[in-house]
Structure formats: structure tokens, C-alpha cells
mmCIF file of C-alpha atoms in Angstrom:
data_model
loop_
_atom_site.group_PDB
_atom_site.id
_atom_site.type_symbol
_atom_site.label_atom_id
_atom_site.label_comp_id
_atom_site.label_asym_id
_atom_site.label_seq_id
_atom_site.Cartn_x
_atom_site.Cartn_y
_atom_site.Cartn_z
ATOM 1 C CA MET A 502 0.000 0.000 0.000
ATOM 2 C CA LYS A 503 1.207 3.503 -0.818
ATOM 3 C CA SER A 504 1.662 6.017 1.979
ATOM 4 C CA VAL A 505 0.616 9.666 2.282
ATOM 5 C CA VAL A 506 1.834 11.934 5.056
ATOM 6 C CA HIS A 507 -0.535 14.760 6.010
ATOM 7 C CA PHE A 508 0.907 17.975 7.443
ATOM 8 C CA VAL A 509 -0.922 20.475 9.650
ATOM 9 C CA ARG A 510 0.446 23.288 11.771
ATOM 10 C CA LYS A 511 -1.195 22.266 15.041
ATOM 11 C CA SER A 512 -3.007 19.230 16.349
ATOM 12 C CA THR A 513 -6.232 21.169 16.934
ATOM 13 C CA GLN A 514 -6.674 21.397 13.163
ATOM 14 C CA LEU A 515 -7.430 17.676 13.199
ATOM 15 C CA ARG A 516 -10.758 18.618 14.805
ATOM 16 C CA ALA A 517 -11.831 20.212 11.540
ATOM 17 C CA SER A 518 -13.989 17.630 9.786
ATOM 18 C CA PHE A 519 -12.765 18.704 6.346
ATOM 19 C CA ILE A 520 -9.185 17.767 7.308
ATOM 20 C CA ARG A 521 -9.897 14.845 9.605
ATOM 21 C CA ASN A 522 -12.179 13.118 7.089
ATOM 22 C CA GLN A 523 -9.592 13.342 4.309
ATOM 23 C CA ILE A 524 -7.135 11.545 6.577
ATOM 24 C CA GLN A 525 -9.548 8.911 7.845
ATOM 25 C CA TYR A 526 -11.268 7.952 4.589
ATOM 26 C CA HIS A 527 -8.244 6.855 2.583
ATOM 27 C CA VAL A 528 -8.811 3.684 0.571
ATOM 28 C CA ARG A 529 -5.513 2.802 -1.116
ATOM 29 C CA TYR A 530 -3.115 5.011 0.854
ATOM 30 C CA ALA A 531 -1.906 4.495 4.423
ATOM 31 C CA PRO A 532 -1.992 7.889 6.179
ATOM 32 C CA ALA A 533 0.383 9.394 8.716
ATOM 33 C CA VAL A 534 0.369 12.838 10.333
ATOM 34 C CA VAL A 535 2.926 15.548 11.159
ATOM 35 C CA TYR A 536 2.256 18.658 13.243
ATOM 36 C CA LYS A 537 4.372 21.306 14.920
ATOM 37 C CA GLN A 538 2.119 22.227 17.869
ATOM 38 C CA PHE A 539 0.120 20.042 20.233
ATOM 39 C CA SER A 540 -2.925 21.396 22.074
ATOM 40 C CA ARG A 541 -3.330 21.149 25.800
ATOM 41 C CA GLN A 542 -6.067 19.068 27.397
ATOM 42 C CA ASN A 543 -7.915 21.929 29.145
ATOM 43 C CA ASP A 544 -10.141 22.696 26.176
ATOM 44 C CA GLY A 545 -13.479 21.195 27.149
ATOM 45 C CA GLY A 546 -12.588 17.703 26.023
ATOM 46 C CA TYR A 547 -11.995 18.493 22.372
ATOM 47 C CA ALA A 548 -8.315 17.571 22.634
ATOM 48 C CA ALA A 549 -9.408 13.956 22.394
ATOM 49 C CA LEU A 550 -9.892 14.656 18.696
ATOM 50 C CA ASP A 551 -6.323 15.871 18.271
ATOM 51 C CA THR A 552 -4.511 12.606 18.692
ATOM 52 C CA ALA A 553 -4.976 11.016 15.223
ATOM 53 C CA GLU A 554 -5.566 7.828 17.188
ATOM 54 C CA GLY A 555 -4.270 4.696 15.508
ATOM 55 C CA LEU A 556 -2.126 6.571 12.990
ATOM 56 C CA PRO A 557 1.631 7.120 12.918
ATOM 57 C CA VAL A 558 2.232 10.651 14.196
ATOM 58 C CA LEU A 559 5.265 12.912 14.371
ATOM 59 C CA ASP A 560 4.711 15.607 17.009
ATOM 60 C CA LEU A 561 7.502 18.128 16.518
ATOM 61 C CA SER A 562 6.668 19.839 19.812
ATOM 62 C CA GLN A 563 8.002 16.837 21.720
ATOM 63 C CA GLY A 564 11.550 17.517 22.782
ATOM 64 C CA ALA A 565 11.586 20.974 21.188
ATOM 65 C CA THR A 566 14.365 23.200 22.527
ATOM 66 C CA LEU A 567 13.820 26.780 23.690
ATOM 67 C CA VAL A 568 15.564 27.980 20.540
ATOM 68 C CA GLU A 569 13.249 25.910 18.335
ATOM 69 C CA LYS A 570 10.184 27.199 20.163
ATOM 70 C CA ALA A 571 11.359 30.782 19.743
ATOM 71 C CA LEU A 572 12.184 30.225 16.068
ATOM 72 C CA PHE A 573 8.675 28.967 15.414
ATOM 73 C CA LYS A 574 6.961 31.676 17.452
ATOM 74 C CA LEU A 575 8.950 34.596 16.062
ATOM 75 C CA ALA A 576 9.840 33.507 12.526
ATOM 76 C CA TYR A 577 7.176 30.849 11.839
ATOM 77 C CA CYS A 578 9.681 28.360 10.501
ATOM 78 C CA LEU A 579 11.209 25.005 11.282
ATOM 79 C CA SER A 580 14.660 24.366 12.655
ATOM 80 C CA GLY A 581 17.161 22.240 10.793
ATOM 81 C CA ARG A 582 16.564 19.525 13.368
ATOM 82 C CA ASP A 583 12.804 19.674 12.711
ATOM 83 C CA THR A 584 13.408 19.140 9.013
ATOM 84 C CA SER A 585 15.753 16.230 9.709
ATOM 85 C CA ARG A 586 13.180 14.610 11.991
ATOM 86 C CA ILE A 587 10.533 14.928 9.285
ATOM 87 C CA VAL A 588 12.777 13.449 6.604
ATOM 88 C CA ARG A 589 13.559 10.515 8.885
ATOM 89 C CA PHE A 590 9.831 10.038 9.603
ATOM 90 C CA LEU A 591 9.037 10.055 5.879
ATOM 91 C CA GLY A 592 11.553 7.275 5.389
ATOM 92 C CA GLU A 593 10.097 5.243 8.241
ATOM 93 C CA GLN A 594 6.620 5.543 6.700
ATOM 94 C CA ASN A 595 7.840 4.792 3.163
ATOM 95 C CA ALA A 596 6.032 7.967 2.137
ATOM 96 C CA THR A 597 5.109 8.305 -1.524
ATOM 97 C CA VAL A 598 3.286 11.663 -1.440
ATOM 98 C CA LEU A 599 3.003 14.632 0.939
ATOM 99 C CA HIS A 600 -0.266 16.501 1.582
ATOM 100 C CA PHE A 601 -0.168 19.909 3.300
ATOM 101 C CA HIS A 602 -3.346 21.484 4.703
ATOM 102 C CA TYR A 603 -3.873 25.262 4.524
ATOM 103 C CA GLY A 604 -1.630 27.184 2.184
ATOM 104 C CA SER A 605 -0.689 29.607 4.947
ATOM 105 C CA ASP A 606 0.674 26.709 7.009
ATOM 106 C CA ALA A 607 2.222 24.754 4.149
ATOM 107 C CA GLY A 608 4.825 27.487 3.705
ATOM 108 C CA MET A 609 6.216 26.632 7.122
ATOM 109 C CA TYR A 610 7.170 23.246 5.669
ATOM 110 C CA ALA A 611 8.768 24.705 2.510
ATOM 111 C CA SER A 612 12.136 23.156 3.373
ATOM 112 C CA VAL A 613 10.475 19.731 3.386
ATOM 113 C CA MET A 614 8.761 20.305 0.037
ATOM 114 C CA ARG A 615 12.042 21.444 -1.477
ATOM 115 C CA GLY A 616 14.211 18.775 0.096
ATOM 116 C CA ALA A 617 12.089 15.639 -0.106
ATOM 117 C CA ASP A 618 12.251 13.807 -3.407
ATOM 118 C CA LEU A 619 8.470 13.356 -3.273
ATOM 119 C CA PRO A 620 5.445 14.999 -4.915
ATOM 120 C CA SER A 621 3.615 17.488 -2.710
ATOM 121 C CA VAL A 622 -0.025 18.583 -2.643
ATOM 122 C CA VAL A 623 -1.251 21.736 -0.871
ATOM 123 C CA SER A 624 -4.946 22.223 -0.047
ATOM 124 C CA PHE A 625 -6.368 25.743 0.298
ATOM 125 C CA TYR A 626 -9.564 26.258 2.286
ATOM 126 C CA GLY A 627 -10.610 29.915 2.272
ATOM 127 C CA TYR A 628 -8.920 32.490 4.462
ATOM 128 C CA ASP A 629 -5.496 31.286 3.309
ATOM 129 C CA CYS A 630 -6.165 32.672 -0.182
ATOM 130 C CA SER A 631 -8.411 35.611 0.774
ATOM 131 C CA SER A 632 -7.451 37.525 3.917
ATOM 132 C CA PHE A 633 -4.046 35.925 4.604
ATOM 133 C CA PRO A 634 -2.360 37.294 1.435
ATOM 134 C CA ARG A 635 -3.169 40.843 2.605
ATOM 135 C CA MET A 636 -1.768 40.356 6.076
ATOM 136 C CA TYR A 637 1.465 41.961 7.277
ATOM 137 C CA CYS A 638 1.275 44.687 4.614
ATOM 138 C CA GLY A 639 1.059 42.151 1.814
ATOM 139 C CA TYR A 640 3.779 39.850 3.092
ATOM 140 C CA GLY A 641 1.252 37.014 3.260
ATOM 141 C CA GLY A 642 0.994 37.021 -0.523
ATOM 142 C CA ARG A 643 4.764 37.054 -0.971
ATOM 143 C CA PHE A 644 5.040 34.231 1.545
ATOM 144 C CA LEU A 645 2.680 32.085 -0.546
ATOM 145 C CA ARG A 646 4.503 32.827 -3.801
ATOM 146 C CA GLN A 647 7.923 32.038 -2.368
ATOM 147 C CA ASN A 648 7.168 29.146 -0.037
ATOM 148 C CA VAL A 649 4.080 27.433 -1.470
ATOM 149 C CA PHE A 650 3.383 28.167 -5.130
ATOM 150 C CA GLY A 651 7.030 27.599 -6.033
ATOM 151 C CA PRO A 652 7.935 24.335 -4.285
ATOM 152 C CA ALA A 653 4.517 22.603 -4.329
ATOM 153 C CA THR A 654 3.807 20.107 -7.094
ATOM 154 C CA ARG A 655 0.019 20.601 -7.053
ATOM 155 C CA ILE A 656 -2.308 23.133 -5.472
ATOM 156 C CA LEU A 657 -5.871 22.034 -4.670
ATOM 157 C CA ALA A 658 -8.621 24.653 -4.937
ATOM 158 C CA MET A 659 -12.118 23.920 -3.660
ATOM 159 C CA SER A 660 -13.859 25.711 -6.538
ATOM 160 C CA GLN A 661 -13.311 27.576 -9.789
ATOM 161 C CA GLN A 662 -13.662 30.834 -7.855
ATOM 162 C CA MET A 663 -10.838 29.802 -5.541
ATOM 163 C CA GLN A 664 -8.713 28.781 -8.515
ATOM 164 C CA ASP A 665 -9.136 32.260 -9.984
ATOM 165 C CA ASP A 666 -8.196 33.822 -6.639
ATOM 166 C CA LEU A 667 -5.036 31.700 -6.485
ATOM 167 C CA VAL A 668 -4.038 32.635 -10.034
ATOM 168 C CA SER A 669 -4.512 36.316 -9.190
ATOM 169 C CA LEU A 670 -2.109 35.810 -6.277
ATOM 170 C CA GLY A 671 0.574 34.464 -8.603
ATOM 171 C CA CYS A 672 0.036 30.707 -8.569
ATOM 172 C CA PRO A 673 0.695 29.121 -11.981
ATOM 173 C CA ARG A 674 -2.660 27.932 -13.320
ATOM 174 C CA GLU A 675 -1.137 24.676 -14.554
ATOM 175 C CA LYS A 676 -0.340 23.690 -10.961
ATOM 176 C CA ILE A 677 -3.932 24.029 -9.756
ATOM 177 C CA VAL A 678 -6.524 21.254 -9.633
ATOM 178 C CA VAL A 679 -10.110 22.074 -8.644
ATOM 179 C CA HIS A 680 -11.076 19.447 -6.086
ATOM 180 C CA TYR A 681 -13.746 19.551 -3.385
ATOM 181 C CA PHE A 682 -12.764 17.198 -0.576
ATOM 182 C CA GLY A 683 -16.299 15.981 0.170
ATOM 183 C CA THR A 684 -18.390 15.381 3.275
ATOM 184 C CA ASP A 685 -19.397 12.232 5.118
ATOM 185 C CA ILE A 686 -22.889 12.187 3.623
ATOM 186 C CA GLY A 687 -23.919 9.054 5.508
ATOM 187 C CA ARG A 688 -23.700 10.810 8.879
ATOM 188 C CA PHE A 689 -26.451 13.247 7.931
ATOM 189 C CA ALA A 690 -28.761 11.409 5.514
ATOM 190 C CA PHE A 691 -32.259 10.794 6.872
ATOM 191 C CA PRO A 692 -34.164 8.466 4.513
ATOM 192 C CA ALA A 693 -37.425 9.074 6.360
ATOM 193 C CA ARG A 694 -37.370 12.889 6.095
ATOM 194 C CA GLU A 695 -40.755 14.269 5.173
ATOM 195 C CA TYR A 696 -41.920 17.792 4.422
ATOM 196 C CA PRO A 697 -45.300 18.132 6.132
ATOM 197 C CA GLU A 698 -47.251 21.323 6.577
ATOM 198 C CA PRO A 699 -45.895 22.660 9.878
ATOM 199 C CA THR A 700 -48.238 22.621 12.838
ATOM 200 C CA GLY A 701 -46.256 25.420 14.456
ATOM 201 C CA PRO A 702 -43.616 27.977 13.466
ATOM 202 C CA VAL A 703 -41.254 27.046 10.618
ATOM 203 C CA ARG A 704 -37.926 26.093 12.183
ATOM 204 C CA LEU A 705 -34.846 27.826 10.767
ATOM 205 C CA LEU A 706 -31.331 26.615 11.566
ATOM 206 C CA ILE A 707 -27.874 28.111 11.241
ATOM 207 C CA LEU A 708 -24.950 25.981 12.412
ATOM 208 C CA ALA A 709 -21.696 27.936 12.279
ATOM 209 C CA SER A 710 -19.058 29.683 14.354
ATOM 210 C CA PHE A 711 -20.025 33.198 15.374
ATOM 211 C CA VAL A 712 -17.557 34.995 13.097
ATOM 212 C CA PRO A 713 -18.261 37.756 10.539
ATOM 213 C CA GLN A 714 -17.986 35.683 7.355
ATOM 214 C CA LYS A 715 -20.826 33.358 8.442
ATOM 215 C CA GLY A 716 -23.367 36.187 8.076
ATOM 216 C CA HIS A 717 -25.295 35.806 11.346
ATOM 217 C CA LEU A 718 -25.960 39.523 11.695
ATOM 218 C CA ILE A 719 -27.243 39.746 8.111
ATOM 219 C CA LEU A 720 -29.640 36.899 8.871
ATOM 220 C CA LEU A 721 -30.920 38.574 12.030
ATOM 221 C CA ARG A 722 -31.482 41.822 10.140
ATOM 222 C CA ALA A 723 -33.479 39.921 7.523
ATOM 223 C CA LEU A 724 -35.613 38.340 10.245
ATOM 224 C CA ARG A 725 -36.211 41.760 11.773
ATOM 225 C CA LYS A 726 -37.419 42.892 8.365
ATOM 226 C CA LEU A 727 -39.815 39.938 8.217
ATOM 227 C CA LEU A 728 -41.268 40.894 11.589
ATOM 228 C CA SER A 729 -41.862 44.429 10.336
ATOM 229 C CA GLN A 730 -43.796 42.913 7.420
ATOM 230 C CA GLY A 731 -45.983 40.829 9.692
ATOM 231 C CA VAL A 732 -44.218 37.496 9.084
ATOM 232 C CA THR A 733 -43.923 35.948 12.533
ATOM 233 C CA ASP A 734 -44.400 32.191 12.020
ATOM 234 C CA PHE A 735 -40.747 31.184 12.396
ATOM 235 C CA THR A 736 -38.094 30.329 14.954
ATOM 236 C CA LEU A 737 -34.322 30.444 14.488
ATOM 237 C CA ARG A 738 -31.928 28.078 16.223
ATOM 238 C CA LEU A 739 -28.348 29.350 16.324
ATOM 239 C CA VAL A 740 -25.918 26.493 16.949
ATOM 240 C CA GLY A 741 -22.338 27.539 17.598
ATOM 241 C CA ASP A 742 -20.263 30.039 19.527
ATOM 242 C CA GLY A 743 -17.531 32.545 18.883
ATOM 243 C CA PRO A 744 -16.355 36.140 19.250
ATOM 244 C CA LEU A 745 -19.611 37.684 17.969
ATOM 245 C CA HIS A 746 -21.801 35.935 20.549
ATOM 246 C CA ALA A 747 -22.418 38.956 22.788
ATOM 247 C CA LYS A 748 -23.059 41.237 19.807
ATOM 248 C CA LEU A 749 -25.613 38.835 18.323
ATOM 249 C CA VAL A 750 -27.454 38.397 21.632
ATOM 250 C CA ARG A 751 -27.570 42.162 22.051
ATOM 251 C CA TYR A 752 -28.981 42.640 18.550
ATOM 252 C CA VAL A 753 -31.637 39.963 19.127
ATOM 253 C CA ASP A 754 -32.825 41.818 22.230
ATOM 254 C CA GLU A 755 -32.815 45.213 20.519
ATOM 255 C CA ALA A 756 -34.658 43.903 17.434
ATOM 256 C CA GLY A 757 -37.427 42.172 19.358
ATOM 257 C CA LEU A 758 -36.333 38.745 18.129
ATOM 258 C CA ALA A 759 -35.802 37.116 21.518
ATOM 259 C CA LYS A 760 -38.934 34.965 21.447
ATOM 260 C CA HIS A 761 -38.093 33.818 17.911
ATOM 261 C CA THR A 762 -34.470 32.780 18.554
ATOM 262 C CA ASP A 763 -32.621 30.139 20.542
ATOM 263 C CA PHE A 764 -28.867 30.218 21.151
ATOM 264 C CA THR A 765 -27.989 26.597 21.895
ATOM 265 C CA GLY A 766 -24.190 26.768 22.015
ATOM 266 C CA ALA A 767 -21.618 24.667 20.165
ATOM 267 C CA ILE A 768 -22.107 20.951 19.600
ATOM 268 C CA LEU A 769 -19.592 18.263 18.743
ATOM 269 C CA TYR A 770 -19.183 17.304 15.096
ATOM 270 C CA GLY A 771 -20.861 14.003 14.280
ATOM 271 C CA SER A 772 -22.660 13.835 17.632
ATOM 272 C CA PRO A 773 -26.309 12.779 18.051
ATOM 273 C CA GLU A 774 -27.057 16.410 18.977
ATOM 274 C CA MET A 775 -25.695 17.568 15.637
ATOM 275 C CA ALA A 776 -27.744 15.017 13.706
ATOM 276 C CA SER A 777 -30.853 16.046 15.640
ATOM 277 C CA ALA A 778 -30.274 19.712 14.838
ATOM 278 C CA TYR A 779 -30.463 18.959 11.119
ATOM 279 C CA GLN A 780 -33.308 16.489 11.467
ATOM 280 C CA GLU A 781 -35.535 18.797 13.506
ATOM 281 C CA ALA A 782 -35.160 21.872 11.273
ATOM 282 C CA ASP A 783 -37.279 22.902 8.283
ATOM 283 C CA ILE A 784 -34.874 25.338 6.570
ATOM 284 C CA PHE A 785 -31.091 25.726 6.763
ATOM 285 C CA VAL A 786 -29.745 29.272 6.365
ATOM 286 C CA HIS A 787 -26.072 30.119 5.856
ATOM 287 C CA PRO A 788 -25.691 33.654 4.399
ATOM 288 C CA SER A 789 -21.899 33.705 3.969
ATOM 289 C CA VAL A 790 -20.225 37.046 3.261
ATOM 290 C CA THR A 791 -16.744 38.375 2.556
ATOM 291 C CA SER A 792 -15.599 39.998 5.797
ATOM 292 C CA ARG A 793 -14.068 43.456 6.064
ATOM 293 C CA ALA A 794 -10.693 41.726 6.346
ATOM 294 C CA ASN A 795 -11.449 40.083 2.958
ATOM 295 C CA GLU A 796 -11.834 36.691 4.624
ATOM 296 C CA LYS A 797 -13.857 34.261 2.539
ATOM 297 C CA GLU A 798 -15.153 30.774 3.055
ATOM 298 C CA GLY A 799 -14.446 27.955 0.638
ATOM 299 C CA ILE A 800 -17.416 25.603 0.592
ATOM 300 C CA PRO A 801 -18.933 25.525 4.095
ATOM 301 C CA GLY A 802 -19.233 21.946 5.283
ATOM 302 C CA ALA A 803 -22.446 22.687 7.177
ATOM 303 C CA ILE A 804 -24.182 23.527 3.899
ATOM 304 C CA VAL A 805 -23.247 20.157 2.416
ATOM 305 C CA GLU A 806 -24.310 18.394 5.612
ATOM 306 C CA ALA A 807 -27.674 20.159 5.530
ATOM 307 C CA MET A 808 -28.146 19.220 1.876
ATOM 308 C CA ALA A 809 -27.313 15.601 2.700
ATOM 309 C CA SER A 810 -29.963 15.642 5.427
ATOM 310 C CA GLY A 811 -32.585 16.786 2.932
ATOM 311 C CA LEU A 812 -32.910 20.291 4.360
ATOM 312 C CA PRO A 813 -33.653 23.067 1.849
ATOM 313 C CA VAL A 814 -30.734 25.504 1.951
ATOM 314 C CA LEU A 815 -30.717 29.294 1.628
ATOM 315 C CA SER A 816 -27.264 30.810 1.150
ATOM 316 C CA THR A 817 -25.398 33.430 -0.892
ATOM 317 C CA PHE A 818 -23.447 33.845 -4.118
ATOM 318 C CA HIS A 819 -20.238 33.598 -2.110
ATOM 319 C CA SER A 820 -16.951 31.954 -3.071
ATOM 320 C CA GLY A 821 -17.487 28.261 -3.901
ATOM 321 C CA ILE A 822 -21.110 28.010 -2.742
ATOM 322 C CA PRO A 823 -22.598 28.463 -6.261
ATOM 323 C CA SER A 824 -20.517 25.475 -7.380
ATOM 324 C CA ILE A 825 -22.579 23.166 -5.147
ATOM 325 C CA ILE A 826 -25.976 24.924 -5.150
ATOM 326 C CA HIS A 827 -27.790 25.557 -8.426
ATOM 327 C CA ASN A 828 -29.998 28.544 -7.612
ATOM 328 C CA GLU A 829 -33.726 27.743 -7.627
ATOM 329 C CA VAL A 830 -32.919 24.062 -8.274
ATOM 330 C CA SER A 831 -30.981 22.597 -5.340
ATOM 331 C CA GLY A 832 -31.269 25.618 -3.052
ATOM 332 C CA LEU A 833 -31.758 29.377 -3.058
ATOM 333 C CA LEU A 834 -28.936 31.919 -3.330
ATOM 334 C CA VAL A 835 -29.004 35.679 -2.792
ATOM 335 C CA PRO A 836 -26.285 38.351 -3.100
ATOM 336 C CA GLU A 837 -23.957 38.867 -0.153
ATOM 337 C CA TYR A 838 -25.077 41.488 2.394
ATOM 338 C CA ASP A 839 -28.471 41.921 0.656
ATOM 339 C CA VAL A 840 -30.846 41.966 3.624
ATOM 340 C CA THR A 841 -33.903 42.627 1.457
ATOM 341 C CA ALA A 842 -33.191 39.723 -0.916
ATOM 342 C CA LEU A 843 -32.499 37.416 2.032
ATOM 343 C CA ALA A 844 -35.763 38.419 3.712
ATOM 344 C CA GLU A 845 -37.704 37.839 0.488
ATOM 345 C CA ALA A 846 -36.163 34.388 0.023
ATOM 346 C CA LEU A 847 -36.907 33.497 3.643
ATOM 347 C CA SER A 848 -40.501 34.630 3.210
ATOM 348 C CA ARG A 849 -40.877 32.421 0.135
ATOM 349 C CA MET A 850 -39.469 29.358 1.855
ATOM 350 C CA ILE A 851 -41.439 29.872 5.054
ATOM 351 C CA ALA A 852 -44.703 30.186 3.126
ATOM 352 C CA ASP A 853 -44.209 27.422 0.536
ATOM 353 C CA ARG A 854 -43.940 23.837 1.767
ATOM 354 C CA ASN A 855 -43.722 22.526 -1.816
ATOM 355 C CA LEU A 856 -40.738 24.777 -2.517
ATOM 356 C CA ARG A 857 -38.989 23.498 0.596
ATOM 357 C CA GLU A 858 -39.585 19.894 -0.426
ATOM 358 C CA ARG A 859 -38.412 20.406 -4.007
ATOM 359 C CA LEU A 860 -35.212 22.181 -2.975
ATOM 360 C CA GLY A 861 -34.549 19.717 -0.162
ATOM 361 C CA ARG A 862 -34.896 16.635 -2.348
ATOM 362 C CA ARG A 863 -32.805 18.034 -5.201
ATOM 363 C CA GLY A 864 -30.140 19.243 -2.794
ATOM 364 C CA ARG A 865 -29.919 15.832 -1.206
ATOM 365 C CA GLU A 866 -29.614 14.131 -4.601
ATOM 366 C CA HIS A 867 -26.756 16.446 -5.563
ATOM 367 C CA ALA A 868 -24.958 15.905 -2.249
ATOM 368 C CA GLU A 869 -25.189 12.136 -2.565
ATOM 369 C CA GLN A 870 -24.026 12.073 -6.182
ATOM 370 C CA CYS A 871 -21.327 14.751 -6.217
ATOM 371 C CA LEU A 872 -20.267 15.758 -2.697
ATOM 372 C CA ASN A 873 -19.775 12.431 -0.914
ATOM 373 C CA ILE A 874 -16.325 12.070 0.617
ATOM 374 C CA ARG A 875 -16.255 8.375 -0.306
ATOM 375 C CA HIS A 876 -16.331 9.434 -3.962
ATOM 376 C CA GLN A 877 -14.135 12.487 -3.517
ATOM 377 C CA GLU A 878 -11.462 10.569 -1.598
ATOM 378 C CA LYS A 879 -11.044 8.303 -4.613
ATOM 379 C CA ALA A 880 -10.606 11.401 -6.763
ATOM 380 C CA LEU A 881 -8.004 12.723 -4.310
ATOM 381 C CA GLU A 882 -6.067 9.472 -4.434
ATOM 382 C CA ALA A 883 -6.232 9.604 -8.238
ATOM 383 C CA ILE A 884 -4.481 12.985 -8.030
ATOM 384 C CA TYR A 885 -1.800 11.378 -5.865
ATOM 385 C CA ASP A 886 -1.484 8.514 -8.368
ATOM 386 C CA GLN A 887 -0.977 10.877 -11.272
ATOM 387 C CA LEU A 888 1.800 12.769 -9.513
ATOM 388 C CA ILE A 889 3.570 9.577 -8.508
ATOM 389 C CA ASP A 890 3.259 8.104 -12.004
ATOM 390 C CA GLU A 891 4.585 11.285 -13.577
ATOM 391 C CA GLY A 892 7.500 11.228 -11.154
ATOM 392 C CA LYS A 893 7.543 15.014 -11.153
ATOM 393 C CA ARG A 894 9.693 17.079 -8.884
ATOM 394 C CA PRO A 895 8.348 20.491 -7.846
ATOM 395 C CA ILE A 896 8.267 22.978 -10.720
ATOM 396 C CA ARG A 897 10.694 25.783 -9.951
ATOM 397 C CA ASP A 898 9.482 29.257 -10.812
ATOM 398 C CA ASN A 899 12.106 31.642 -12.112
#
């Protein structure tokens, strides 16, 4: 069996389903993991997800010297000893391909990409090709060009939109492959879902971290607009937590939305509580926006999960979302930040059970056929195969 070594910056990134699933669902490749930082256990129990249990792991934080810790903290780079440890680990695993997650973190491992006689793949996910390139007075963009676009063999973009963004940053188009990593559809599919006429308020759901690019405040403004128009037969469940929590609660109180909303806190990915959240809702809303810091999403996993569950989805023409939702066919899309358009779409979906059923069924069909990680993992391994068969070393940019 061939071997792929996955690289992340810190162990907590293994909690992210879009990374963890790619590691766990390999078919023909034996995975191993490398990370530079290890999380502590005082994080509410989530550190249990950081261990990559059952997989070979190289934790570079073990035995790190004070100099190495300072080098990483101040210069965001590996020591020579770190690189040597990685090269030795690659040999022990008989590695045939390297997969780096997040372009902004892959650059930290540039010495490995340049020094290992192995093909390398770098996955971008959103902020790493939107807000990160503008950081540090534009140094983020130079960092990507020098330490990622140059030494990497292939760059994976989640959508055509992301590919265009990467090209505009200086990545050679011929290095980029558009590949969506997929979602574990089986976790969220409910064969018995029905779309009855509601006997009470229509139940809206948003499941996302409370950060600007998720669009919570835009959604609440749209709901306030509905109330002003006399539309009151809805409830909104907000699942998640984050830095905007206090601001959102304050807005709910000021807008008179308190009796229509329920802040239920964060829930663990893949838990029964998460499945119930999707199963009990009538409409899933995720109005993604580009933040003031230019931070974008890629393809939000919660949207794909909701589609897999049969929920009708209302979202925005943002980043890669239009690549998975055909407007008016497998969901509804509105322009970013357009409160009026969002309110109108919500009003339509709340009032029309047949519309909800049609969008929900078509969305589920599309998720099962095109967004399933079991299919997409095979496509990912085919990308690995091609690079190995070609025997290509990284293309050096002049």
C-alpha cells in the first residue's frame, strides 16, 4: 500500500472535519500525520480529537528546545533539526506523497517540500487565499509565492472561484486542480425525512461559528425585516459560539427577536445532537459574506451536511457556494449582504412547503451524487497517483 503523510500546523486542526475526514477515509493510501504544535487538554474535552488515534504521528513539539520554540513563534519556521526529523519520519513511513493542509501553514514546511524527493499537494480552504495574502502589509501574498506556489507540485482549490483567486495571487494555473474534498454524507442522511405542513412555526437553523464571514448579523437583520412585514411564524436556532456571541445576543434583544431565537451553544461534530439539529429543522440558512478583512469561506461543510440531510438551503453567491448549489434548483442563493433579498427568500421558503420539499430533495440528490467524501477521496487518491506516475519534482518558478 502507498503512503501519504498529512501535514498540519497544530493538532487542533485535526478537529476540523474537512481535514480529519480526508485523513480517515483513505482507501488505497496508508496515512500518517505531522504537526508542529500540540494542544493542551484543558479545552473542554476536544483535545481527544487531536490525537490522530491509531495513525503514525510525528509531534515536533516533543523535545523541542527553547531555541526551536522561539524560532517557530517569532519567525514561523522550522529548525534544521525539525526538518531532519521529518525526513527521517518520511523514510520510516515509506512515504510516496506529501499533503499539506492550509496554504498559509504549508509554507512553514517549505524546506520539506524542497528537500524531499516526493510529490507534494497543498490544499487551500478559504482564508489562506483571501485575507491571509493581505496580512502583514502584503507579506502574506509574498510568503505564498515564495514558499508554497514555487515548491509545491500541485495546489488544490475547492472551486473555480478559488482557482481564480489563487491565479490572481501568482500561482501558476497549470499547478492548480479544482477538487472539493467531500463530506461524510452518511452521517447526515435521513431516509425518512418528510416535508409536512408545519403545525407550528417554521424552524430555521444556522450551524456555524459566530464569526463575521458566516453572516449571522445579516440573517438577524433579515428576520427583523420579516417581523416588520408581519411574518412571525418562524423560529431560528443558532448552533455555535464565537467572538460575535455577545453582539448577536444584544442585537436579538434590541430587534425584538428574543422569542423567535434560541442560542444553543456549540455541539460536537458528528454527535447525536448535531444530527438532531439537522433532522428537527425545516430550513437551513447560511448567508456567507466576505468579511471586512477580505476573509472568505471555501465551501462551508455545514451547507453540504444540511443538503445531505434533505434540508432546503438558503445561502449566498459567495466563493465556492454556487458550485454546489444551483440557484432555484438545489437551493436558493441571494447576493452577499443583501438583507432585502435574504428576507424575500426566507418569506418564500417559510410560506411554501412545496418549494422546501423540491429544494430539499434536489439538494440531497446532488450531495449524494457529487459531494460524498467516499467518492471524492477516490478522486483525491487519483491525483496522488498521477503525480507519482509522472515522477515530477516540484516545478521551480524563475
